[in-house]
CSV table of C-alpha atoms in Angstrom, one decimal:
chain,number,residue,atom,x,y,z
A,1,UNK,CA,242.3,69.3,-36.0
A,2,UNK,CA,239.6,68.2,-38.5
A,3,UNK,CA,239.7,64.5,-39.4
A,4,UNK,CA,239.5,65.3,-43.1
A,5,UNK,CA,242.9,67.2,-42.8
A,6,UNK,CA,244.4,64.2,-40.9
A,7,UNK,CA,243.1,61.8,-43.6
A,8,UNK,CA,244.5,64.1,-46.4
A,9,UNK,CA,247.9,64.2,-44.7
A,10,UNK,CA,247.9,60.4,-44.3
A,11,UNK,CA,247.1,59.8,-48.0
A,12,UNK,CA,249.8,62.3,-49.0
A,13,UNK,CA,252.3,60.6,-46.7
A,14,UNK,CA,251.5,57.2,-48.2
A,15,UNK,CA,251.6,58.6,-51.8
A,16,UNK,CA,255.0,60.2,-51.1
A,17,UNK,CA,256.5,57.0,-49.7
A,18,UNK,CA,255.2,54.9,-52.7
A,19,UNK,CA,256.5,57.6,-55.1
A,20,UNK,CA,259.9,57.3,-53.5
A,21,UNK,CA,259.9,53.5,-54.0
A,22,UNK,CA,259.0,54.0,-57.7
A,23,UNK,CA,261.7,56.6,-58.2
A,24,UNK,CA,264.3,54.4,-56.5
A,25,UNK,CA,263.4,51.4,-58.6
A,26,UNK,CA,262.0,49.3,-55.7
A,27,UNK,CA,258.7,49.3,-57.5
A,28,UNK,CA,259.5,49.0,-61.2
A,29,UNK,CA,257.7,50.0,-64.4
A,30,UNK,CA,254.8,47.6,-65.2
A,31,UNK,CA,254.7,46.1,-61.7
A,32,UNK,CA,251.4,46.2,-59.8
A,33,UNK,CA,251.3,48.2,-56.6
A,34,UNK,CA,250.9,46.2,-53.5
A,35,UNK,CA,247.3,45.2,-52.8
A,36,UNK,CA,244.9,47.4,-50.9
A,37,UNK,CA,245.0,44.9,-48.0
A,38,UNK,CA,248.8,45.0,-48.0
A,39,UNK,CA,248.9,48.8,-47.9
A,40,UNK,CA,246.3,49.0,-45.2
A,41,UNK,CA,248.3,46.6,-43.0
A,42,UNK,CA,251.7,48.2,-43.8
A,43,UNK,CA,250.7,51.8,-43.1
A,44,UNK,CA,247.8,51.2,-40.6
A,45,UNK,CA,245.4,53.2,-42.7
A,46,UNK,CA,241.9,52.8,-44.1
A,47,UNK,CA,240.8,51.7,-47.5
A,48,UNK,CA,239.7,55.3,-48.3
A,49,UNK,CA,243.2,56.6,-47.5
A,50,UNK,CA,244.8,54.0,-49.7
A,51,UNK,CA,242.5,54.9,-52.6
A,52,UNK,CA,243.2,58.6,-52.1
A,53,UNK,CA,247.0,57.9,-52.2
A,54,UNK,CA,246.6,55.9,-55.4
A,55,UNK,CA,244.6,58.7,-57.0
A,56,UNK,CA,247.4,61.1,-56.0
A,57,UNK,CA,250.0,58.8,-57.7
A,58,UNK,CA,247.8,58.6,-60.8
A,59,UNK,CA,247.6,62.3,-61.0
A,60,UNK,CA,251.4,62.5,-60.8
A,61,UNK,CA,251.6,60.0,-63.7
A,62,UNK,CA,253.3,57.4,-61.5
A,63,UNK,CA,250.7,54.7,-61.7
A,64,UNK,CA,248.0,53.7,-64.2
A,65,UNK,CA,244.8,53.0,-62.3
A,66,UNK,CA,241.8,51.2,-64.0
A,67,UNK,CA,238.6,50.1,-62.4
A,68,UNK,CA,238.7,46.5,-61.2
A,69,UNK,CA,242.4,46.2,-61.8
A,70,UNK,CA,245.3,46.7,-59.4
A,71,UNK,CA,247.1,49.9,-60.2
A,72,UNK,CA,250.3,49.4,-62.2
A,73,UNK,CA,253.5,51.4,-61.8
A,74,UNK,CA,254.5,53.6,-64.6
A,75,UNK,CA,258.2,54.7,-64.7
A,76,UNK,CA,258.6,58.4,-64.1
A,77,UNK,CA,259.5,60.0,-67.4
A,78,UNK,CA,258.6,62.6,-70.0
A,79,UNK,CA,255.4,60.8,-71.2
A,80,UNK,CA,254.3,60.5,-67.5
A,81,UNK,CA,254.9,64.2,-67.0
A,82,UNK,CA,252.6,65.2,-69.9
A,83,UNK,CA,250.0,62.6,-68.8
A,84,UNK,CA,250.0,64.2,-65.4
A,85,UNK,CA,249.1,67.7,-66.8
A,86,UNK,CA,246.5,66.3,-69.2
A,87,UNK,CA,243.6,67.3,-67.0
A,88,UNK,CA,244.9,70.9,-66.8
A,89,UNK,CA,245.3,71.1,-70.5
A,90,UNK,CA,241.8,69.8,-71.1
A,91,UNK,CA,240.5,72.6,-68.9
A,92,UNK,CA,242.6,75.2,-70.8
A,93,UNK,CA,241.2,73.8,-74.1
A,94,UNK,CA,237.7,74.8,-73.0
A,95,UNK,CA,238.8,78.3,-72.2
A,96,UNK,CA,238.2,81.0,-75.0
A,97,UNK,CA,241.0,80.7,-77.5
A,98,UNK,CA,242.4,77.7,-75.7
A,99,UNK,CA,242.6,75.4,-78.8
A,100,UNK,CA,244.2,78.2,-80.8
A,101,UNK,CA,246.8,78.9,-78.1
A,102,UNK,CA,247.8,75.3,-78.0
A,103,UNK,CA,247.9,75.1,-81.8
A,104,UNK,CA,250.1,78.2,-82.0
A,105,UNK,CA,252.6,76.6,-79.7
A,106,UNK,CA,252.8,73.6,-82.0
A,107,UNK,CA,253.5,76.0,-85.0
A,108,UNK,CA,256.3,77.6,-83.0
A,109,UNK,CA,257.9,74.3,-82.1
A,110,UNK,CA,257.6,72.7,-85.5
A,111,UNK,CA,258.9,75.8,-87.3
A,112,UNK,CA,262.0,75.5,-85.2
A,113,UNK,CA,262.3,71.8,-85.8
A,114,UNK,CA,262.1,71.9,-89.6
A,115,UNK,CA,264.7,74.6,-89.6
A,116,UNK,CA,266.9,72.4,-87.5
A,117,UNK,CA,266.2,69.4,-89.7
A,118,UNK,CA,267.1,71.4,-92.8
A,119,UNK,CA,270.5,72.3,-91.2
A,120,UNK,CA,271.4,69.0,-89.5
A,121,UNK,CA,269.3,66.0,-90.7
A,122,UNK,CA,271.6,63.1,-91.6
A,123,UNK,CA,271.1,60.4,-94.2
A,124,UNK,CA,269.0,58.2,-91.9
A,125,UNK,CA,266.8,61.1,-91.1
A,126,UNK,CA,266.2,61.9,-94.7
A,127,UNK,CA,265.4,58.2,-95.4
A,128,UNK,CA,262.9,58.2,-92.5
A,129,UNK,CA,261.2,61.4,-93.8
A,130,UNK,CA,261.1,60.1,-97.4
A,131,UNK,CA,259.6,56.8,-96.2
A,132,UNK,CA,257.0,58.5,-94.0
A,133,UNK,CA,256.1,60.8,-97.0
A,134,UNK,CA,255.7,57.9,-99.4
A,135,UNK,CA,253.4,56.1,-96.9
A,136,UNK,CA,251.4,59.3,-96.5
A,137,UNK,CA,250.9,59.6,-100.3
A,138,UNK,CA,249.7,56.0,-100.5
A,139,UNK,CA,247.0,56.8,-98.0
A,140,UNK,CA,245.5,59.8,-99.7
A,141,UNK,CA,242.3,57.9,-100.7
A,142,UNK,CA,241.9,56.3,-97.2
A,143,UNK,CA,241.2,59.2,-94.9
A,144,UNK,CA,241.5,57.4,-91.6
A,145,UNK,CA,244.8,55.9,-92.7
A,146,UNK,CA,245.9,59.3,-94.0
A,147,UNK,CA,245.3,60.8,-90.6
A,148,UNK,CA,247.6,58.3,-89.0
A,149,UNK,CA,250.3,58.7,-91.6
A,150,UNK,CA,250.0,62.5,-91.3
A,151,UNK,CA,250.8,62.1,-87.6
A,152,UNK,CA,253.7,59.7,-88.4
A,153,UNK,CA,255.2,62.2,-90.9
A,154,UNK,CA,255.2,65.0,-88.3
A,155,UNK,CA,256.6,62.6,-85.7
A,156,UNK,CA,259.7,62.0,-87.8
A,157,UNK,CA,260.3,65.8,-87.7
A,158,UNK,CA,260.2,65.7,-83.9
A,159,UNK,CA,262.5,62.6,-83.8
A,160,UNK,CA,265.3,64.2,-85.9
A,161,UNK,CA,266.3,66.4,-83.0
A,162,UNK,CA,267.4,63.3,-81.0
A,163,UNK,CA,265.8,65.1,-78.0
A,164,UNK,CA,263.5,62.7,-76.1
A,165,UNK,CA,261.4,65.6,-74.8
A,166,UNK,CA,260.2,66.6,-78.3
A,167,UNK,CA,258.6,63.3,-79.5
A,168,UNK,CA,256.8,63.3,-76.1
A,169,UNK,CA,255.5,66.8,-76.9
A,170,UNK,CA,254.2,65.6,-80.3
A,171,UNK,CA,252.5,62.7,-78.7
A,172,UNK,CA,250.9,65.0,-76.2
A,173,UNK,CA,249.7,67.4,-78.9
A,174,UNK,CA,248.2,64.5,-80.8
A,175,UNK,CA,246.3,63.3,-77.8
A,176,UNK,CA,245.2,66.8,-76.6
A,177,UNK,CA,244.0,67.9,-80.1
A,178,UNK,CA,242.5,64.6,-81.1
A,179,UNK,CA,238.9,65.5,-80.1
A,180,UNK,CA,238.9,68.4,-82.5
A,181,UNK,CA,240.9,66.7,-85.3
A,182,UNK,CA,238.7,63.5,-85.2
A,183,UNK,CA,235.7,65.6,-86.1
A,184,UNK,CA,237.3,67.3,-89.1
A,185,UNK,CA,235.9,66.3,-92.5
A,186,UNK,CA,238.3,64.1,-94.2
A,187,UNK,CA,238.2,64.2,-98.0
A,188,UNK,CA,240.7,63.0,-100.6
A,189,UNK,CA,241.2,66.5,-102.0
A,190,UNK,CA,242.1,67.8,-98.6
A,191,UNK,CA,244.4,64.9,-98.0
A,192,UNK,CA,246.0,65.7,-101.4
A,193,UNK,CA,246.6,69.3,-100.3
A,194,UNK,CA,248.1,68.1,-97.0
A,195,UNK,CA,250.4,65.6,-98.7
A,196,UNK,CA,251.6,68.3,-101.1
A,197,UNK,CA,252.4,70.5,-98.0
A,198,UNK,CA,254.3,67.7,-96.5
A,199,UNK,CA,256.2,67.3,-99.8
A,200,UNK,CA,257.1,71.0,-99.8
A,201,UNK,CA,258.5,70.6,-96.3
A,202,UNK,CA,260.5,67.6,-97.2
A,203,UNK,CA,261.8,69.2,-100.4
A,204,UNK,CA,263.0,72.2,-98.4
A,205,UNK,CA,264.7,70.0,-95.8
A,206,UNK,CA,266.4,68.0,-98.6
A,207,UNK,CA,267.6,71.2,-100.2
A,208,UNK,CA,269.0,72.4,-96.8
A,209,UNK,CA,266.9,75.5,-97.1
A,210,UNK,CA,265.8,76.4,-93.5
A,211,UNK,CA,263.8,79.5,-94.5
A,212,UNK,CA,261.8,77.5,-97.1
A,213,UNK,CA,261.3,74.7,-94.7
A,214,UNK,CA,259.9,77.0,-92.1
A,215,UNK,CA,257.7,78.8,-94.6
A,216,UNK,CA,256.3,75.5,-95.9
A,217,UNK,CA,255.6,74.3,-92.4
A,218,UNK,CA,253.8,77.6,-91.4
A,219,UNK,CA,251.8,77.6,-94.6
A,220,UNK,CA,250.8,74.0,-93.9
A,221,UNK,CA,249.7,74.5,-90.3
A,222,UNK,CA,248.1,77.8,-91.0
A,223,UNK,CA,246.0,76.2,-93.7
A,224,UNK,CA,245.1,73.4,-91.3
A,225,UNK,CA,244.0,76.0,-88.7
A,226,UNK,CA,241.7,77.7,-91.3
A,227,UNK,CA,240.0,74.3,-91.8
A,228,UNK,CA,239.5,74.0,-88.1
A,229,UNK,CA,237.9,77.4,-87.9
A,230,UNK,CA,235.5,76.5,-90.8
A,231,UNK,CA,234.5,73.3,-89.0
A,232,UNK,CA,234.2,74.7,-85.5
A,233,UNK,CA,232.7,78.2,-85.8
A,234,UNK,CA,233.7,80.4,-82.8
A,235,UNK,CA,236.5,78.1,-81.7
């Protein structure tokens, strides 16, 4: 049997055993993996096999590997799952229509979330939304700050569901779409328009009007997409 296949099987075996330790709690979140030398001695393998095993764990989102640093364990969780598929998403974003497809899924999710917020947001949720909206307004003339407060406002909408998967989805969207959004022209008049859209969403949620909340959200994100198209011709 070819040696490359044996080596690949060996690295997979090591990765699986280390993954089992992480999932059992034997290796805890934030703890460095054992050193290369320790793993070589423990498993009777080469440095190359160790590094392939660590790469496999990194691709699964179970360790954070940086050059010149020992890999660090990352607790298996929702964020790790999205991190693990990041390279796949990056590939899809370079496919024709890839950015639009991802953005459309965001609209679908957020439309449902604002409807839910209009129906079930409690007093604390309303306070969180109102606070995020006020901070967003204050940042209108500082475009970099406005961008961050825009993200924060939408994040509150994801938080209202009390479903930990949804904020992780928002974090992933923010990360995956950042290369496009970071190149968007940021002007106070555009910030003002986005703030007014946020205000409309908030007002509809406050009024417990799910239809109006969804309509305001869709108008907001559709307008945002139109700006993307103007900036990136042929996207």
